[in-house]
N, C-alpha and C. Protein backbone atom coordinates (compact mmCIF):
# COMPACT_ATOMS: atom_id res chain seq x y z
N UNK A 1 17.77 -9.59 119.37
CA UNK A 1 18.86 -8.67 119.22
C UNK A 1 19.52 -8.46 120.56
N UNK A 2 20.76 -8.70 120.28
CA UNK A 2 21.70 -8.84 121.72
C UNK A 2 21.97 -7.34 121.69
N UNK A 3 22.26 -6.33 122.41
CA UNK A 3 22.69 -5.40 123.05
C UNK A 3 24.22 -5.68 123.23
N UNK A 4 25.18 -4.98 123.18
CA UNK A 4 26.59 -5.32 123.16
C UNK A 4 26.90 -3.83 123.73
N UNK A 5 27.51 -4.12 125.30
CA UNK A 5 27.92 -2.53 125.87
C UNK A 5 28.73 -1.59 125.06
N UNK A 6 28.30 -0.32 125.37
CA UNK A 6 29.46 0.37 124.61
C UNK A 6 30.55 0.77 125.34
N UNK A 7 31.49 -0.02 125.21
CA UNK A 7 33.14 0.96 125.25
C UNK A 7 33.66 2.23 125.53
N UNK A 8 34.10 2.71 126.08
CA UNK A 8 34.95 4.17 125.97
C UNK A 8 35.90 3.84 125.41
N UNK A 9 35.83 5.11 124.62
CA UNK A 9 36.88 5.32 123.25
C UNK A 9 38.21 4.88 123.88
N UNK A 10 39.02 4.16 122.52
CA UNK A 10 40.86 4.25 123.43
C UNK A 10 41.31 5.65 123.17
N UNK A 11 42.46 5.27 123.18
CA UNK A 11 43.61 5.89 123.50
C UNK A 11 43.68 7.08 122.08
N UNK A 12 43.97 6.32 121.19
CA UNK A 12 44.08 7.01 119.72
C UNK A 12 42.60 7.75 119.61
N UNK A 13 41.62 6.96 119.79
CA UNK A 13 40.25 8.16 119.60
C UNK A 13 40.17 9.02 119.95
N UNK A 14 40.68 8.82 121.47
CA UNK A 14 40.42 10.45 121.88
C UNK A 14 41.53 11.59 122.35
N UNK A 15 42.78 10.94 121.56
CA UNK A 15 43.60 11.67 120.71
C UNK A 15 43.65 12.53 119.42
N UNK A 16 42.62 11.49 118.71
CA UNK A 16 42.02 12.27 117.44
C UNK A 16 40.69 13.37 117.89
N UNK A 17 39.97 13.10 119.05
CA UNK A 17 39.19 14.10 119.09
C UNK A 17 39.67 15.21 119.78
N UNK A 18 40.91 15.52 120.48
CA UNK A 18 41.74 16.59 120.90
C UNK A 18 42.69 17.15 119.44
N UNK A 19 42.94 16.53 118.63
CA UNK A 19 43.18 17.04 117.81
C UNK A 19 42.32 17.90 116.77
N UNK A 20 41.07 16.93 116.69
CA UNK A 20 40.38 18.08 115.93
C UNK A 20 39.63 19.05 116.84
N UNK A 21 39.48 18.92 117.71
CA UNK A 21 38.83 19.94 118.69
C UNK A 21 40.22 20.94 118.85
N UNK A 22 41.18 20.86 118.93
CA UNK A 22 42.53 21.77 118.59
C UNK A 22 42.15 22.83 117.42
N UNK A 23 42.02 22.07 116.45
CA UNK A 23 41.71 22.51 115.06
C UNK A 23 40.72 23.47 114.83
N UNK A 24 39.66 22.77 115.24
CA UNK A 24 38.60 23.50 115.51
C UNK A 24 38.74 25.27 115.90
N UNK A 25 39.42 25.09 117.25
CA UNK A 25 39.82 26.22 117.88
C UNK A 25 40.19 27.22 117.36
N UNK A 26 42.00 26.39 116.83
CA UNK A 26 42.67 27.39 116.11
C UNK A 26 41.72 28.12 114.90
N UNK A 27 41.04 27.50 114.22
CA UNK A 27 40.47 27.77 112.94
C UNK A 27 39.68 28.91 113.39
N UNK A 28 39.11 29.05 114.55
CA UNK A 28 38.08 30.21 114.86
C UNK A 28 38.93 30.78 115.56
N UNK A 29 40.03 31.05 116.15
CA UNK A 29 40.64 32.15 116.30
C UNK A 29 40.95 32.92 114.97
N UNK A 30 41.81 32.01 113.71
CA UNK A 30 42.18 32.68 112.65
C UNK A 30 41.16 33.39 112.10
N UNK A 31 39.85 33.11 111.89
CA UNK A 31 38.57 33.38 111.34
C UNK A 31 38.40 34.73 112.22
N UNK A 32 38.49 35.04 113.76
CA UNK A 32 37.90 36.17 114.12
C UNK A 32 39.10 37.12 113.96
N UNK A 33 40.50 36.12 114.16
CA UNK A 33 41.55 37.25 113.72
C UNK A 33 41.80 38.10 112.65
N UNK A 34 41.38 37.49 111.55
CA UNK A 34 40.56 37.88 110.06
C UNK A 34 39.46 39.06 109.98
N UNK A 35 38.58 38.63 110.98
CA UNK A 35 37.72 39.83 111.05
C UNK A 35 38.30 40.96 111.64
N UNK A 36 38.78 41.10 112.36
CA UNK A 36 38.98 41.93 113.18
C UNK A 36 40.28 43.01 112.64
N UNK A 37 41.36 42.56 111.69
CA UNK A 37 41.99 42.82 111.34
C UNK A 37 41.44 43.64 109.64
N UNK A 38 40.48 43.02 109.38
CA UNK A 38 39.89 44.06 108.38
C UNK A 38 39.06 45.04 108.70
N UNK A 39 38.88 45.35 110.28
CA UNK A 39 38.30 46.32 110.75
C UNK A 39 39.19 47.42 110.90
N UNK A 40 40.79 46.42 111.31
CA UNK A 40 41.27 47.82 111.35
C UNK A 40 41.79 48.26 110.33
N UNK A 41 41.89 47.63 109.50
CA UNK A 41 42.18 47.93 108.21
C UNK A 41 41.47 48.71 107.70
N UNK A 42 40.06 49.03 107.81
CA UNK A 42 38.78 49.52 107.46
C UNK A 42 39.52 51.60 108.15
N UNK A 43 39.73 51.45 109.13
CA UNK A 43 40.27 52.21 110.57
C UNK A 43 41.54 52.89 109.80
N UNK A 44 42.07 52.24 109.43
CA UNK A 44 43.26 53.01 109.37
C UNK A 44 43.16 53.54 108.12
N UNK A 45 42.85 52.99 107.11
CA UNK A 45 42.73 53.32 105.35
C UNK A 45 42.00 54.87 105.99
N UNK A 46 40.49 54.81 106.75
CA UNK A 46 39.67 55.85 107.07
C UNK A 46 40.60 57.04 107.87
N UNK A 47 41.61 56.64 108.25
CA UNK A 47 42.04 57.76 109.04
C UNK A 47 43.23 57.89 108.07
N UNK A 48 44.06 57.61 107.28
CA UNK A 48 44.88 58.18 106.54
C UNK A 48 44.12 59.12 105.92
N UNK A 49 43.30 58.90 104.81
CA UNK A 49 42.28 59.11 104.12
C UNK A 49 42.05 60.78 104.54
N UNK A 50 41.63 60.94 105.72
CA UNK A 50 41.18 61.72 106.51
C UNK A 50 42.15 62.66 106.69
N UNK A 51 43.28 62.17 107.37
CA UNK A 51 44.78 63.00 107.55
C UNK A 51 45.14 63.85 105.94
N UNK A 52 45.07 63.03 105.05
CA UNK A 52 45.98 62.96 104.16
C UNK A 52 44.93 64.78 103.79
N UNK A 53 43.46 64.38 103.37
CA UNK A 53 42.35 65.59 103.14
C UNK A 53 42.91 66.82 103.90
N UNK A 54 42.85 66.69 105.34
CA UNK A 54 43.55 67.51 106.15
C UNK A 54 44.57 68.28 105.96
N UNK A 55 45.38 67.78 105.65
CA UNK A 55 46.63 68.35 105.47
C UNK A 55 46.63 68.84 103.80
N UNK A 56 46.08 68.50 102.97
CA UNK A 56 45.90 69.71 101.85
C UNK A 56 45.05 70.54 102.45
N UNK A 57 44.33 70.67 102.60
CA UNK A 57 43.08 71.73 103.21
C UNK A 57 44.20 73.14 103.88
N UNK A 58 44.91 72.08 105.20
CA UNK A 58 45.37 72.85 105.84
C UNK A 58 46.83 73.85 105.58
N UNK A 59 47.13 73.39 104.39
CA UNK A 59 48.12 74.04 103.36
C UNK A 59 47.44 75.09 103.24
N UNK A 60 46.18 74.89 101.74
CA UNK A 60 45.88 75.52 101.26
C UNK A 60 45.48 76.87 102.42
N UNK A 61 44.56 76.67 103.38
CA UNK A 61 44.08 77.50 103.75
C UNK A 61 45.62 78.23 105.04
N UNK A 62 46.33 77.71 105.35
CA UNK A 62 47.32 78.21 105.89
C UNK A 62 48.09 79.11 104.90
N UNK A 63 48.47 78.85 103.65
CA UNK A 63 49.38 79.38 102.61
C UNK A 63 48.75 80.81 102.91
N UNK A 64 47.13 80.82 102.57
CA UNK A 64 46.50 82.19 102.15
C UNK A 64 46.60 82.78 103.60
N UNK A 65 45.67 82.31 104.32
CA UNK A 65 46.19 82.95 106.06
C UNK A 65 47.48 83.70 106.58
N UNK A 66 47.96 83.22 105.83
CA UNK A 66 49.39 83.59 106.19
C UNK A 66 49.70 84.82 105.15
N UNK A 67 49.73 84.82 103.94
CA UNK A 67 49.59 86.13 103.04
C UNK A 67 48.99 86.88 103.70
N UNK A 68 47.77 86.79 104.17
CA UNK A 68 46.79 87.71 104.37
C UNK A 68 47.52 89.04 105.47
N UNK A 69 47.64 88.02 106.49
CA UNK A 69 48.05 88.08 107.83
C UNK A 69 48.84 89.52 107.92
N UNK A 70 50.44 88.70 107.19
CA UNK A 70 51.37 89.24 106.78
C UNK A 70 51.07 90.48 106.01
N UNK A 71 50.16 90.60 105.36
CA UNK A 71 50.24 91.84 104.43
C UNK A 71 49.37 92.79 104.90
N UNK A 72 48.75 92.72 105.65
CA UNK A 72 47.70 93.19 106.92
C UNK A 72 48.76 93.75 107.98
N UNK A 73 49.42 93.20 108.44
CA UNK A 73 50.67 93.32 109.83
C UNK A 73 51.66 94.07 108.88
N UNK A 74 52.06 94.01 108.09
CA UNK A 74 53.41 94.73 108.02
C UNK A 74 53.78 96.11 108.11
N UNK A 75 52.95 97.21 107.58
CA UNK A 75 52.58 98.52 107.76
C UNK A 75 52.71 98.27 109.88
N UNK A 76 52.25 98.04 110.49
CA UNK A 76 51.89 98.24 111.63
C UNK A 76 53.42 97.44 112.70
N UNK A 77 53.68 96.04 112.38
CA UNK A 77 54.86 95.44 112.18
C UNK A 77 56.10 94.88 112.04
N UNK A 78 55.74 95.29 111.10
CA UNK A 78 56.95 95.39 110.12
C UNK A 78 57.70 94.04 110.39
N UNK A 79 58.62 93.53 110.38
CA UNK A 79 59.69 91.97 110.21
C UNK A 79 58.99 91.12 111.35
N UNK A 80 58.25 91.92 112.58
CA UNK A 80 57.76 90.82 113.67
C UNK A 80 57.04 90.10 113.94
N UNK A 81 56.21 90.19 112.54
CA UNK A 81 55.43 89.55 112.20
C UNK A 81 55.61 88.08 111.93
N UNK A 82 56.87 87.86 111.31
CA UNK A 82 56.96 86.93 110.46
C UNK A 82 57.28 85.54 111.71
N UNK A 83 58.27 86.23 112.95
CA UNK A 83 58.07 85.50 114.07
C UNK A 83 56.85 84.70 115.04
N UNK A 84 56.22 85.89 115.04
CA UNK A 84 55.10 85.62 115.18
C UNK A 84 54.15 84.61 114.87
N UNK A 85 53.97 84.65 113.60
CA UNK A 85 53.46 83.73 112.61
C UNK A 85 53.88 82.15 112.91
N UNK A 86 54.99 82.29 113.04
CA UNK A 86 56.22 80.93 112.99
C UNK A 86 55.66 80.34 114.17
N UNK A 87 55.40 80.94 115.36
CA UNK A 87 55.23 80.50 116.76
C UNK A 87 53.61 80.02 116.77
N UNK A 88 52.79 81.01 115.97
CA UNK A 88 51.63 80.04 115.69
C UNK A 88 51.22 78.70 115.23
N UNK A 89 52.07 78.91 114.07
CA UNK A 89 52.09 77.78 113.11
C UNK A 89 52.95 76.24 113.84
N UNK A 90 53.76 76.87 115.11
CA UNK A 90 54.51 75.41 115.59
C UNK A 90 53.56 75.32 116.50
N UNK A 91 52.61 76.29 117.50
CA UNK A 91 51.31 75.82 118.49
C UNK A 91 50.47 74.83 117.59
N UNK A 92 50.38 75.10 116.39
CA UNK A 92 49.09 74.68 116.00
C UNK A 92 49.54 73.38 115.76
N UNK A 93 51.16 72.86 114.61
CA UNK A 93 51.65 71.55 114.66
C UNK A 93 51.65 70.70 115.69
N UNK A 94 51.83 71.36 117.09
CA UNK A 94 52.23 70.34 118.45
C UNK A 94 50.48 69.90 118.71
N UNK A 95 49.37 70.56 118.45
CA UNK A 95 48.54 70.25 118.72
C UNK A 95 47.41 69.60 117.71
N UNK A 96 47.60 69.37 116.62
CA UNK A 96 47.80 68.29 115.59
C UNK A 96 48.11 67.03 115.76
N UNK A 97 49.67 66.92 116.49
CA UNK A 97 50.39 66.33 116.22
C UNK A 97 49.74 65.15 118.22
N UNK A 98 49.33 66.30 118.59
CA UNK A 98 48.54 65.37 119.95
C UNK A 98 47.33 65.02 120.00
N UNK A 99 47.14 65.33 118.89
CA UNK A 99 45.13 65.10 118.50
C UNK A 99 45.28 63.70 117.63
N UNK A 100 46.72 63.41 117.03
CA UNK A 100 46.57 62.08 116.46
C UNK A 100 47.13 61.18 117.16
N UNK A 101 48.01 61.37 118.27
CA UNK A 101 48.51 60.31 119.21
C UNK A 101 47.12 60.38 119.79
N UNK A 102 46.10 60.61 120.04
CA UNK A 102 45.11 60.51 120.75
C UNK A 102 44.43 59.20 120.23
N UNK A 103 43.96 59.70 118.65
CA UNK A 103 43.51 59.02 118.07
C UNK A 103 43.84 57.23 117.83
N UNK A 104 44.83 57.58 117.93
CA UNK A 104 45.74 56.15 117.50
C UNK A 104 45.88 55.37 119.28
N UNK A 105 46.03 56.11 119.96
CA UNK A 105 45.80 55.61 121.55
C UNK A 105 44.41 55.42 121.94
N UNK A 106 43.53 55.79 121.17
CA UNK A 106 41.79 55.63 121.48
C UNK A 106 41.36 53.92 121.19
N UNK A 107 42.24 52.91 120.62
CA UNK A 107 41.80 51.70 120.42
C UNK A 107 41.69 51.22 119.11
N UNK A 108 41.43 51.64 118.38
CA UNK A 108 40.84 51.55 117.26
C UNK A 108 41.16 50.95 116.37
N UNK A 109 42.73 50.65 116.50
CA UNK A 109 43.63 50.08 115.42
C UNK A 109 43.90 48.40 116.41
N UNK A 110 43.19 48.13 117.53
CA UNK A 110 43.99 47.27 118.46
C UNK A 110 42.73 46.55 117.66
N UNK A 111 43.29 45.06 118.25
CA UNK A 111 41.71 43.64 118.40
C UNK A 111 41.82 42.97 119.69
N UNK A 112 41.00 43.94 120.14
CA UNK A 112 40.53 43.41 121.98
C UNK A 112 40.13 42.41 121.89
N UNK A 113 39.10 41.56 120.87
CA UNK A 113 38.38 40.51 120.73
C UNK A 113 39.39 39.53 121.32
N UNK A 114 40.23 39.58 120.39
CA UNK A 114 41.16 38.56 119.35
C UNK A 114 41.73 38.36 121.10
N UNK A 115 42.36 39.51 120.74
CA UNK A 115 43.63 39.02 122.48
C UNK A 115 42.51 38.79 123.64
N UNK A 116 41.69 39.07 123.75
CA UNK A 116 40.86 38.45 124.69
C UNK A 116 40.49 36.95 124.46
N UNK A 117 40.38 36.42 123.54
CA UNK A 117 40.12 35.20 123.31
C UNK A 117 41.59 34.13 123.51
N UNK A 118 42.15 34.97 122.82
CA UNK A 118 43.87 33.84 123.06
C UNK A 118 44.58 33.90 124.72
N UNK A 119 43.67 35.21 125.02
CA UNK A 119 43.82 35.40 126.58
C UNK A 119 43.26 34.18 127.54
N UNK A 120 42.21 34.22 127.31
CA UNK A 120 41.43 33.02 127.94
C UNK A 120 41.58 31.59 127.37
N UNK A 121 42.18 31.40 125.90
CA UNK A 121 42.40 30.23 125.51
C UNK A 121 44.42 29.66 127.01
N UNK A 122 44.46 30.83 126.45
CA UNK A 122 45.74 30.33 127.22
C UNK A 122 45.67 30.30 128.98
N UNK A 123 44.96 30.63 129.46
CA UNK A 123 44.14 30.39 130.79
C UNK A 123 43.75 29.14 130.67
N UNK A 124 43.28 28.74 129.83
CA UNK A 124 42.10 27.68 129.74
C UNK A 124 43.79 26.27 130.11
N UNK A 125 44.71 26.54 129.17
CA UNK A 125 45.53 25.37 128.91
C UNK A 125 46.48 25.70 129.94
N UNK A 126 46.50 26.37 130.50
CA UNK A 126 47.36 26.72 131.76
C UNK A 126 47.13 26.64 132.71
């Protein structure tokens, strides 16, 4: 049995193996981009979800708070109350309303993975 050297691949071979090694790649970016995107999907459904509870709650129990309040204050009062009230109720919106830019600025909805990977893929080809 003769032994016959082996060759390095031509031209087209290892054209085809940059192509599927391309493939390869892309395919596991899409695959973790996939994951990652049903996380936040997972993330956000959970925080609407959450908001949405909230804000009946915070009706309900504001509607009565506010009767209460009012009918408690007015004898003592009287119309300045109702100002009053108003100036609470916009403290309490602005700080609501910065407790969910928080939330939404905390990460949660981003895919660090993902852009970290296309980060370094594009390093890699650059």
């Amino acid at each position: 049995m003769t032994e016959t050297p082996q060759r390095p691949p031509g031209l087209i071979a290892s054209l085809g193996n940059i192509a599927r090694n391309s493939i390869g790649l892309i395919l596991t970016r899409l695959e973790l981009a996939a994951l990652e995107l049903s996380e936040v999907r997972n993330h956000l459904l959970q925080l609407v979800l959450v908001f949405a509870l909230a804000v009946v709650a915070g009706c309900f129990a504001l509607a009565y708070a506010t009767v209460t309040i009012v009918y408690l204050a007015w004898n003592a009062m009287g119309w300045l109350i109702l100002p009053l009230m108003t100036a609470v109720f916009v403290a309490l919106a602005l700080g609501l309303i910065v407790y969910a830019r928080r939330l939404i600025r905390s990460g949660k909805l981003s895919m660090p993975a993902t852009m970290a990977e296309l980060k370094a893929d594009r390093d890699m080809l650059l």
